[in-house]
Coordinates of C-alpha atoms and ligand atoms in Angstrom, one line a residue:
M439 CA -73.0 46.7 -6.7
R440 CA -70.6 48.1 -9.4
V441 CA -67.5 46.8 -10.4
L442 CA -64.9 48.1 -12.5
G443 CA -62.5 45.2 -13.8
I444 CA -59.0 45.7 -15.3
E445 CA -57.1 43.3 -17.1
T446 CA -53.5 43.9 -18.6
S447 CA -51.8 40.3 -17.8
C448 CA -50.9 39.8 -21.6
D449 CA -51.5 41.8 -25.1
E450 CA -55.3 43.2 -24.5
T451 CA -55.6 46.2 -22.3
A452 CA -59.1 46.0 -21.0
A453 CA -61.6 47.4 -18.9
A454 CA -65.1 46.4 -18.1
V455 CA -68.1 47.5 -15.7
L456 CA -70.3 45.0 -14.2
V457 CA -73.2 46.3 -12.1
D458 CA -75.1 43.6 -10.2
G459 CA -73.6 40.9 -11.6
R460 CA -74.6 42.3 -15.3
L461 CA -71.9 43.4 -17.9
R462 CA -72.4 47.1 -18.7
A463 CA -69.4 47.8 -20.3
N464 CA -66.6 45.9 -21.9
V465 CA -63.6 47.3 -23.6
V466 CA -61.1 45.7 -25.0
A467 CA -58.1 47.6 -27.0
S468 CA -55.8 44.8 -28.8
Q469 CA -52.1 44.9 -29.4
I470 CA -52.4 42.8 -32.2
D471 CA -51.2 45.0 -34.7
L472 CA -48.2 46.1 -32.2
H473 CA -47.0 42.5 -31.9
A474 CA -48.0 40.4 -35.2
R475 CA -44.5 41.6 -37.1
F476 CA -43.1 40.1 -34.2
G477 CA -44.8 36.6 -34.3
G478 CA -45.9 37.0 -30.9
V479 CA -46.3 39.0 -27.8
V480 CA -43.0 41.1 -26.8
P481 CA -43.5 41.8 -23.1
E482 CA -42.0 45.2 -22.9
L483 CA -43.8 46.5 -26.0
A484 CA -46.8 44.8 -24.2
S485 CA -46.3 46.7 -20.9
R486 CA -45.7 50.1 -22.4
R487 CA -48.5 50.3 -24.7
H488 CA -50.9 48.9 -21.3
L489 CA -49.5 52.1 -19.7
E490 CA -50.2 54.3 -22.8
R491 CA -53.9 52.9 -23.2
L492 CA -55.4 51.8 -20.0
P493 CA -56.6 55.2 -18.9
F494 CA -58.4 55.6 -21.8
V495 CA -59.9 52.2 -22.1
I496 CA -60.9 52.5 -18.1
D497 CA -62.6 56.2 -19.2
D498 CA -64.2 54.4 -22.2
A499 CA -65.8 51.5 -20.0
L500 CA -67.0 53.9 -17.3
A501 CA -68.7 56.2 -20.1
G502 CA -70.1 53.0 -21.7
A503 CA -71.7 52.1 -18.4
G504 CA -72.8 55.8 -18.0
L505 CA -71.0 55.9 -14.4
A506 CA -68.3 58.3 -13.0
L507 CA -65.4 56.6 -11.3
R508 CA -66.6 57.8 -7.8
E509 CA -69.9 55.6 -8.3
V510 CA -67.9 52.4 -8.6
D511 CA -68.0 50.2 -5.3
A512 CA -65.0 48.0 -6.0
V513 CA -61.8 47.6 -8.4
A514 CA -61.3 44.3 -9.8
V515 CA -57.8 43.5 -11.2
T516 CA -55.7 40.6 -12.6
C517 CA -53.0 40.2 -10.6
G518 CA -51.3 36.8 -12.0
P519 CA -50.5 34.7 -14.0
G520 CA -49.2 36.6 -17.0
L521 CA -46.1 39.1 -18.3
V522 CA -45.1 40.8 -14.9
G523 CA -44.4 43.9 -16.6
A524 CA -48.1 43.7 -18.2
L525 CA -49.7 42.9 -14.9
T526 CA -47.8 45.7 -13.1
V527 CA -49.5 48.2 -15.1
G528 CA -53.2 47.0 -14.3
V529 CA -52.3 46.3 -10.8
A530 CA -50.9 49.8 -10.2
A531 CA -53.9 51.4 -11.7
A532 CA -56.4 49.3 -9.5
K533 CA -54.5 50.4 -6.3
A534 CA -54.2 54.0 -7.3
I535 CA -58.0 54.0 -7.9
A536 CA -58.9 51.9 -4.8
F537 CA -56.4 53.8 -2.6
A538 CA -58.0 57.6 -3.8
S539 CA -61.7 56.3 -3.6
G540 CA -61.3 54.2 -0.7
R541 CA -63.0 51.4 -2.2
P542 CA -62.1 47.7 -1.7
L543 CA -59.5 46.0 -4.2
I544 CA -60.0 42.5 -5.2
G545 CA -57.0 40.8 -7.0
V546 CA -58.0 38.0 -9.4
N547 CA -56.2 35.1 -10.9
H548 CA -56.8 35.3 -14.6
L549 CA -57.5 31.8 -15.0
E550 CA -60.3 32.1 -12.7
G551 CA -61.6 35.2 -14.7
H552 CA -61.8 32.5 -17.5
V553 CA -63.7 30.4 -15.7
Y554 CA -66.2 33.4 -14.7
A555 CA -66.7 34.2 -17.8
N556 CA -69.5 31.6 -17.9
M557 CA -71.2 33.1 -14.7
L558 CA -71.7 36.3 -17.1
E559 CA -73.5 34.4 -19.9
H560 CA -75.2 31.5 -18.0
G561 CA -75.8 32.8 -14.4
E562 CA -75.6 30.1 -11.6
I563 CA -73.6 27.1 -12.7
P564 CA -74.4 23.7 -11.0
F565 CA -71.4 22.3 -8.9
P566 CA -69.7 20.4 -8.6
T567 CA -68.1 20.9 -12.0
V568 CA -65.1 20.4 -14.3
A569 CA -63.3 23.2 -15.8
L570 CA -61.2 22.8 -19.0
I571 CA -59.2 26.0 -19.5
V572 CA -57.4 26.1 -22.3
S573 CA -55.3 29.3 -23.4
G574 CA -52.4 30.8 -24.7
A575 CA -50.2 29.6 -21.8
H576 CA -52.5 27.1 -20.0
S577 CA -54.3 23.6 -20.6
D578 CA -55.9 22.7 -17.1
V579 CA -58.4 20.3 -16.2
V580 CA -60.0 21.5 -12.8
F581 CA -62.3 20.3 -10.3
M582 CA -64.5 23.0 -8.5
A583 CA -66.3 21.8 -5.7
E584 CA -67.9 25.1 -4.9
H585 CA -67.3 28.5 -6.2
G586 CA -63.5 29.8 -5.6
S587 CA -62.5 25.9 -5.1
Y588 CA -59.9 25.0 -7.5
E589 CA -58.3 21.4 -7.4
V590 CA -56.3 21.1 -10.5
L591 CA -56.2 17.6 -11.9
G592 CA -54.2 18.1 -14.8
R593 CA -52.1 20.8 -16.7
A594 CA -50.2 21.2 -19.7
R595 CA -46.6 19.8 -19.4
D596 CA -45.2 21.7 -22.4
D597 CA -47.0 23.6 -24.8
A598 CA -50.4 24.9 -23.7
A599 CA -53.0 24.3 -26.5
G600 CA -53.1 27.9 -27.6
E601 CA -49.4 28.0 -27.8
A602 CA -49.5 24.9 -29.8
F603 CA -52.1 26.5 -32.2
D604 CA -49.9 29.5 -32.4
K605 CA -46.7 27.5 -33.0
V606 CA -48.6 25.3 -35.9
A607 CA -50.0 29.0 -37.3
R608 CA -46.6 30.0 -37.8
A609 CA -45.2 27.3 -39.2
L610 CA -48.0 27.5 -42.0
G611 CA -47.3 31.2 -42.3
L612 CA -50.9 32.0 -40.9
G613 CA -49.5 34.6 -38.9
Y614 CA -50.5 35.5 -34.9
P615 CA -52.6 35.2 -33.2
G616 CA -52.9 31.4 -34.6
G617 CA -55.9 30.0 -33.2
P618 CA -58.6 31.7 -35.4
A619 CA -56.3 31.2 -38.7
V620 CA -55.5 27.6 -37.8
E621 CA -59.1 27.1 -37.3
R622 CA -60.3 28.9 -40.8
V623 CA -57.9 26.9 -42.8
A624 CA -58.4 23.6 -41.3
R625 CA -62.2 24.0 -42.7
D626 CA -61.4 23.3 -46.0
G627 CA -59.3 20.4 -44.9
R628 CA -59.6 17.0 -43.8
P629 CA -58.4 15.5 -40.5
D630 CA -57.6 11.8 -42.4
V631 CA -54.8 12.7 -44.8
V632 CA -51.8 13.7 -42.9
S633 CA -51.1 11.0 -40.1
L634 CA -50.4 13.0 -36.6
P635 CA -49.4 11.6 -33.3
L636 CA -52.4 11.4 -30.8
P637 CA -50.7 12.6 -27.7
F638 CA -52.0 10.9 -24.6
P639 CA -49.3 10.8 -22.2
A640 CA -50.1 8.3 -19.5
E641 CA -53.8 7.6 -20.2
T642 CA -54.8 7.5 -16.2
S643 CA -53.1 10.9 -15.8
Y644 CA -55.2 14.4 -16.7
D645 CA -52.0 16.3 -18.0
F646 CA -51.2 17.3 -21.5
S647 CA -48.2 17.1 -23.6
F648 CA -48.8 19.0 -27.1
S649 CA -45.3 19.8 -27.9
G650 CA -44.8 16.4 -29.9
L651 CA -48.0 17.0 -31.8
K652 CA -46.6 20.5 -32.8
T653 CA -43.3 19.4 -33.9
A654 CA -44.7 16.3 -36.0
V655 CA -46.7 19.2 -37.8
V656 CA -43.8 21.4 -38.1
R657 CA -41.9 18.3 -39.5
A658 CA -44.9 17.4 -41.9
I659 CA -44.8 20.8 -43.3
A660 CA -41.0 21.0 -44.1
A661 CA -41.4 17.6 -45.5
A662 CA -44.6 18.7 -48.0
S663 CA -44.4 20.5 -51.2
D664 CA -47.1 23.1 -49.8
G665 CA -50.1 24.2 -51.1
P666 CA -53.6 25.0 -49.9
E667 CA -54.7 21.8 -49.8
F668 CA -52.0 20.4 -47.7
S669 CA -52.0 23.4 -45.2
A670 CA -55.7 22.5 -45.0
N671 CA -55.4 19.2 -44.3
V672 CA -52.3 19.7 -41.6
A673 CA -54.2 22.2 -40.0
A674 CA -57.5 19.8 -39.9
A675 CA -55.5 16.9 -38.4
F676 CA -53.7 18.8 -35.9
Q677 CA -56.7 20.4 -34.7
E678 CA -58.7 16.9 -34.3
N679 CA -55.9 15.1 -32.6
L680 CA -55.7 18.3 -30.1
V681 CA -59.4 18.5 -29.5
R682 CA -59.6 14.7 -29.1
V683 CA -57.4 14.6 -26.4
L684 CA -58.6 17.8 -24.7
V685 CA -62.3 16.2 -24.5
A686 CA -61.4 13.0 -23.9
K687 CA -59.4 14.0 -20.4
A688 CA -61.9 16.7 -19.5
V689 CA -65.1 14.3 -19.9
R690 CA -63.1 11.7 -18.2
A691 CA -62.4 13.9 -15.3
A692 CA -66.2 14.9 -15.4
E693 CA -67.3 11.4 -15.1
E694 CA -64.9 10.0 -12.4
R695 CA -65.7 13.2 -10.3
G696 CA -69.4 13.1 -10.7
A697 CA -69.3 16.3 -12.2
R698 CA -72.8 18.2 -13.1
A699 CA -71.4 20.3 -15.5
I700 CA -68.6 20.8 -17.5
L701 CA -67.1 24.6 -18.0
L702 CA -65.2 25.6 -20.9
G703 CA -62.8 28.8 -20.8
G704 CA -59.6 30.6 -22.2
G705 CA -59.1 31.4 -25.7
V706 CA -58.8 28.0 -27.5
A707 CA -62.6 27.8 -25.9
A708 CA -63.6 29.9 -28.9
N709 CA -62.6 27.1 -31.1
S710 CA -65.8 25.6 -32.7
L711 CA -64.7 21.9 -33.2
L712 CA -63.8 22.1 -29.4
R713 CA -67.3 23.5 -28.4
T714 CA -69.2 21.0 -30.5
R715 CA -67.5 18.0 -29.5
I716 CA -67.3 18.7 -25.7
E717 CA -71.0 19.4 -25.9
A718 CA -71.8 16.4 -27.5
E719 CA -69.5 14.3 -25.1
A720 CA -71.3 16.0 -22.0
A721 CA -74.6 15.2 -23.6
R722 CA -73.8 11.5 -23.5
L723 CA -72.8 11.7 -19.8
G724 CA -76.2 13.7 -19.4
I725 CA -74.9 17.0 -18.1
P726 CA -74.6 20.3 -19.6
C727 CA -71.7 22.2 -21.1
F728 CA -71.2 25.5 -20.8
A729 CA -69.0 28.1 -23.0
P730 CA -68.5 31.5 -23.0
P731 CA -69.8 33.5 -25.8
I732 CA -66.8 33.5 -28.2
S733 CA -66.2 37.1 -27.4
L734 CA -66.0 36.0 -23.9
C735 CA -63.4 33.5 -24.3
T736 CA -60.2 35.5 -25.3
D737 CA -58.8 37.9 -22.8
N738 CA -61.4 40.4 -21.4
A739 CA -61.8 42.6 -18.2
G740 CA -65.9 41.5 -18.1
M741 CA -64.7 38.1 -16.8
I742 CA -62.1 39.7 -14.3
A743 CA -65.0 41.8 -13.0
A744 CA -67.1 38.7 -12.9
A745 CA -64.4 36.9 -10.8
G746 CA -64.3 39.8 -8.7
W747 CA -67.7 40.1 -7.7
F748 CA -68.0 36.6 -6.8
R749 CA -65.1 36.9 -4.5
L750 CA -66.5 40.3 -3.2
R751 CA -69.7 38.6 -2.3
R752 CA -67.7 35.6 -0.4
G753 CA -66.1 38.5 1.6
L754 CA -63.1 38.5 0.0
R755 CA -60.7 41.4 -0.8
S756 CA -57.2 42.4 -1.3
S757 CA -54.6 44.7 0.4
L758 CA -53.1 47.6 -1.2
R759 CA -49.7 45.5 -0.9
L760 CA -51.0 43.4 -3.8
G761 CA -48.4 42.4 -6.3
A762 CA -48.1 41.4 -9.8
Y763 CA -47.6 37.5 -9.9
A764 CA -46.1 35.8 -13.4
D765 CA -46.7 32.5 -11.7
L766 CA -49.8 32.0 -10.1
D767 CA -51.7 28.7 -9.4
L768 CA -55.6 28.3 -9.7
G769 CA -55.4 26.1 -6.8
A770 CA -53.3 28.5 -4.3
E771 CA -54.4 31.5 -2.2
L772 CA -54.1 34.8 -3.6
P773 CA -51.5 36.7 -2.1
E774 CA -52.4 39.8 -0.1
T775 CA -55.8 38.7 0.0
G776 CA -58.2 38.1 3.3
R777 CA -61.5 38.8 4.6
T778 CA -60.6 41.4 6.7
E779 CA -60.8 45.2 6.2
Q780 CA -57.8 46.5 5.4
T781 CA -55.8 49.1 3.4
Ligands
KG4_1 O1 -57.2 33.5 -23.1 P1 -56.5 33.8 -24.1 O2 -57.1 35.3 -25.0 O3 -55.1 34.6 -23.9 C1 -54.4 33.7 -22.8 O4 -54.8 33.8 -21.6 O5 -53.5 33.1 -23.2 O6 -56.2 32.9 -25.5 C2 -55.2 33.2 -26.4 C3 -54.8 31.9 -27.1 C4 -54.2 32.1 -28.3 O7 -53.2 31.0 -28.2 C5 -54.9 32.1 -29.3 O8 -54.2 31.4 -30.6 C6 -56.1 31.0 -29.0 O9 -56.4 31.5 -27.7 N1 -57.2 30.8 -29.6 C7 -57.9 29.8 -30.4 C8 -59.0 30.6 -30.9 N2 -58.9 31.7 -30.8 C9 -58.2 32.4 -30.0 N3 -57.3 28.8 -30.5 C10 -58.2 27.8 -31.4 N4 -59.1 28.2 -32.1 C11 -59.6 29.7 -31.8 N5 -60.8 29.6 -32.5
ZN2 ZN1 -56.5 34.6 -21.1

């Protein structure tokens, strides 16, 4: 089974080819250069750049896999959540390919893609499992009883984890995207010099609220005479507190729900402090913690092809009426998706 994956939900134009569950090509054309000077993604510019680049990115992925378009068996595409104009470009391309070739179309929830990035690396995962999905727009604690089943236990009430990283980076003058930059600077700092809040909104809830922590960082930066040492210490303290909360909630969910594994996914899953801490805590519970390789944590189409492949194996496919959905809950059924054969 050869699945072409397409991802255009934000600022990466991406296409990938998955052959029998193995990644044969994974092309990501980043738009970082385009958005960096604005300090964040400009939606309209993102859509236009996707439109210009996507055909070439798809060609590159096919060439990398040594396949012609007619040899593809199915097309999987991110249909939400994300920037609606950006998503529309990928969805339109996927629908055109599916229609012209008569192959099945599979709409994929972007967050499901982040979960399934793990399957590319680790194969089968034991269920039930708890997934911590941490990206630029989401911080979700999700219980999965089995493949394709998502019970969202907690989510970001305000800033998502990646968003907080990006805003702290901006306040420190580190540019965009912020996560890797904050992580780099934090390596030279001590987490116990600058005192910051540890944001546990209601101990019993699995929700996150990082905007207070972010604001405290911004205030500390404004009040301090800055210098490399201060930047390193504040970055380290911010990262420490944010990671502590993420790990505590995900691990508590795994313990309470009797999970047999913890899965990490999303751009913030590239953070090495988060990876080491959560692995250590999972080991304490006696369960494995799976994280995708760094290159598959941030947005890519390999993860979309993987999630699409799992959907296809369960007999799911989307109709050609599939749209682009800015808000799409992980737990909700995907629109225009069913088990029947249709066009
Ligand atoms: O999953 P992703 O590529 O895009 C979304 O779906 O949002 O995640 C991007 C987010 C950005 O906020 C970025 O700053 C953050 O992931 N990120 C990191 C790291 N690498 C990327 N955050 C912390 N540490 C990192 N190493
Ligand atoms: Zn993402």
